[in-house]
């Protein structure tokens, strides 16, 4: 067995990406869960490099900050002026004076590159002991790319940029993907010899191949099986094209593991998301960030999940969730908005037009309709009436509401936090709950009803309402009710009868 090879990865990310027409450096544009740079670093990750150097220039501060977040082990190296890819690699190697073994160079704008392809390139290079190996691909449209020029026996002679190429060379459809493996000693030596004698007056990394070849050093071409992997990104139209290709690749991979995707063209799954077997993803759905969809869960249509976990067998229908946890067999939506730290237990329900935030909703508990639940803990098997608001904000601070287990709160309640409703307690419809409710109590906190008899007949005489009322009174009591007309408005409080339904009125 040979010694393990020491490896340095160099990512070229100093260019401006002029044609993106963006305040954001090109390599920071997002593509299904990672930036372009993030994709390239992920493709290089299995190489287990001893050192990763990222050459930064345009938007250096932004790129450095991003690197600190996604790859703190990588070393950013500044290329103040973009004098060419050869110049960029020279600067990177200056920052790694002790590098030995293999240097892998990757253009920062080839996000569809697969880790297997980079690994295969490097293995082939190290196995053959060549001085330099370039990843190449046959493409339908080679416009703007460097061409692989081979001799009569098929060996690599040089790489020629399109603008410096002869018409015959331009006709070649085998291109340089911008991904290479080099022996560091011979690379350093050749970089010291490249000129700027080309159409752009830049130091071309690609010239290293011609120089090494002329010096009798072995150089090689490794052909990518799938040319799509080598596609670069120069403008936003190309970026959208890459996004579609990556979408299809991701969706196909999930479908092959046993996930149903009903409409792959409108399903966008970040490379960082996970979907378990027998999950069903319906149309117009985005699974973003660290989202996990459990086995047999149904998500969509028209749903966006960001950093959200959906338990096995749960359902999320036409909803938006960020940083939420949906328990197994729980149901969400249609039209729910789960904000960060919403935690739904097993078989919990958050229904239609419900917003939750920092809310733990216990096993089997339900918030079925038109409610806001913020800064709250709800126990198990409780039911929250329709149109309930957890009043969590006093204008300065947020406060917590606790609802116990097996509680039944009435429709149209306000829980003015901090407040606690005990286990098994009830609250009456329309209540504004400002004080704790002991376990098992029924809380009623609303104005008494007054019926002002005959008001419509007096004040709205002649209207359809008055006529309807008149007919009803005659029908109900053969005209006797009319005798009550003209009675003064009840000044006091009407007696309240027995509760007419769960969560309705009661006094004790
Ligand atoms: C380069 C190759 C070309 C290949 C193509 C593949 C050269 C001379 N040409 O061309 O053969 O077909 O990639 O996409 O290398 N960069 C720096 N500093 C610089 C210049 C560039 O960091 O001074 C970075 C860019 O940010 C980019 C990468 O290097 O990520 C490639 O540069 P770019 O200008 O896009 O090279 P191409 O003209 O596309
Ligand atoms: Ca390019």
mmCIF file with all atom_site columns, C-alpha atoms in Angstrom, residues 377 390 400-404 407 409 415-423 425 427 433-439 443:
data_model
loop_
_atom_site.group_PDB
_atom_site.id
_atom_site.type_symbol
_atom_site.label_atom_id
_atom_site.label_alt_id
_atom_site.label_comp_id
_atom_site.label_asym_id
_atom_site.label_entity_id
_atom_site.label_seq_id
_atom_site.pdbx_PDB_ins_code
_atom_site.Cartn_x
_atom_site.Cartn_y
_atom_site.Cartn_z
_atom_site.occupancy
_atom_site.B_iso_or_equiv
_atom_site.pdbx_formal_charge
_atom_site.auth_seq_id
_atom_site.auth_comp_id
_atom_site.auth_asym_id
_atom_site.auth_atom_id
_atom_site.pdbx_PDB_model_num
ATOM 1  C CA . UNK A 1 377 ? -47.848 25.632 26.910 1.00 0.00 ? 377 UNK A CA 1
ATOM 2  C CA . UNK A 1 390 ? -53.062 34.160 23.524 1.00 0.00 ? 390 UNK A CA 1
ATOM 3  C CA . UNK A 1 400 ? -46.413 33.001 29.017 1.00 0.00 ? 400 UNK A CA 1
ATOM 4  C CA . UNK A 1 401 ? -49.780 31.268 29.186 1.00 0.00 ? 401 UNK A CA 1
ATOM 5  C CA . UNK A 1 402 ? -50.208 27.739 30.499 1.00 0.00 ? 402 UNK A CA 1
ATOM 6  C CA . UNK A 1 403 ? -53.267 25.641 29.768 1.00 0.00 ? 403 UNK A CA 1
ATOM 7  C CA . UNK A 1 404 ? -53.484 22.297 31.544 1.00 0.00 ? 404 UNK A CA 1
ATOM 8  C CA . UNK A 1 407 ? -59.102 21.622 29.460 1.00 0.00 ? 407 UNK A CA 1
ATOM 9  C CA . UNK A 1 409 ? -61.683 26.625 26.549 1.00 0.00 ? 409 UNK A CA 1
ATOM 10 C CA . UNK A 1 415 ? -55.762 34.632 27.545 1.00 0.00 ? 415 UNK A CA 1
ATOM 11 C CA . UNK A 1 416 ? -54.021 37.697 28.884 1.00 0.00 ? 416 UNK A CA 1
ATOM 12 C CA . UNK A 1 417 ? -50.588 36.406 29.883 1.00 0.00 ? 417 UNK A CA 1
ATOM 13 C CA . UNK A 1 418 ? -49.166 35.624 32.331 1.00 0.00 ? 418 UNK A CA 1
ATOM 14 C CA . UNK A 1 419 ? -52.092 33.394 33.187 1.00 0.00 ? 419 UNK A CA 1
ATOM 15 C CA . UNK A 1 420 ? -52.745 29.742 33.903 1.00 0.00 ? 420 UNK A CA 1
ATOM 16 C CA . UNK A 1 421 ? -55.755 27.520 33.269 1.00 0.00 ? 421 UNK A CA 1
ATOM 17 C CA . UNK A 1 422 ? -55.697 24.334 35.338 1.00 0.00 ? 422 UNK A CA 1
ATOM 18 C CA . UNK A 1 423 ? -56.234 20.737 34.305 1.00 0.00 ? 423 UNK A CA 1
ATOM 19 C CA . UNK A 1 425 ? -60.905 23.551 33.608 1.00 0.00 ? 425 UNK A CA 1
ATOM 20 C CA . UNK A 1 427 ? -63.783 28.735 30.164 1.00 0.00 ? 427 UNK A CA 1
ATOM 21 C CA . UNK A 1 433 ? -59.181 35.500 31.066 1.00 0.00 ? 433 UNK A CA 1
ATOM 22 C CA . UNK A 1 434 ? -56.900 37.684 33.152 1.00 0.00 ? 434 UNK A CA 1
ATOM 23 C CA . UNK A 1 435 ? -56.664 35.584 36.308 1.00 0.00 ? 435 UNK A CA 1
ATOM 24 C CA . UNK A 1 436 ? -55.693 31.970 36.856 1.00 0.00 ? 436 UNK A CA 1
ATOM 25 C CA . UNK A 1 437 ? -58.446 29.371 36.565 1.00 0.00 ? 437 UNK A CA 1
ATOM 26 C CA . UNK A 1 438 ? -58.182 26.539 39.110 1.00 0.00 ? 438 UNK A CA 1
ATOM 27 C CA . UNK A 1 439 ? -58.356 22.930 37.916 1.00 0.00 ? 439 UNK A CA 1
ATOM 28 C CA . UNK A 1 443 ? -64.372 30.643 34.270 1.00 0.00 ? 443 UNK A CA 1
#
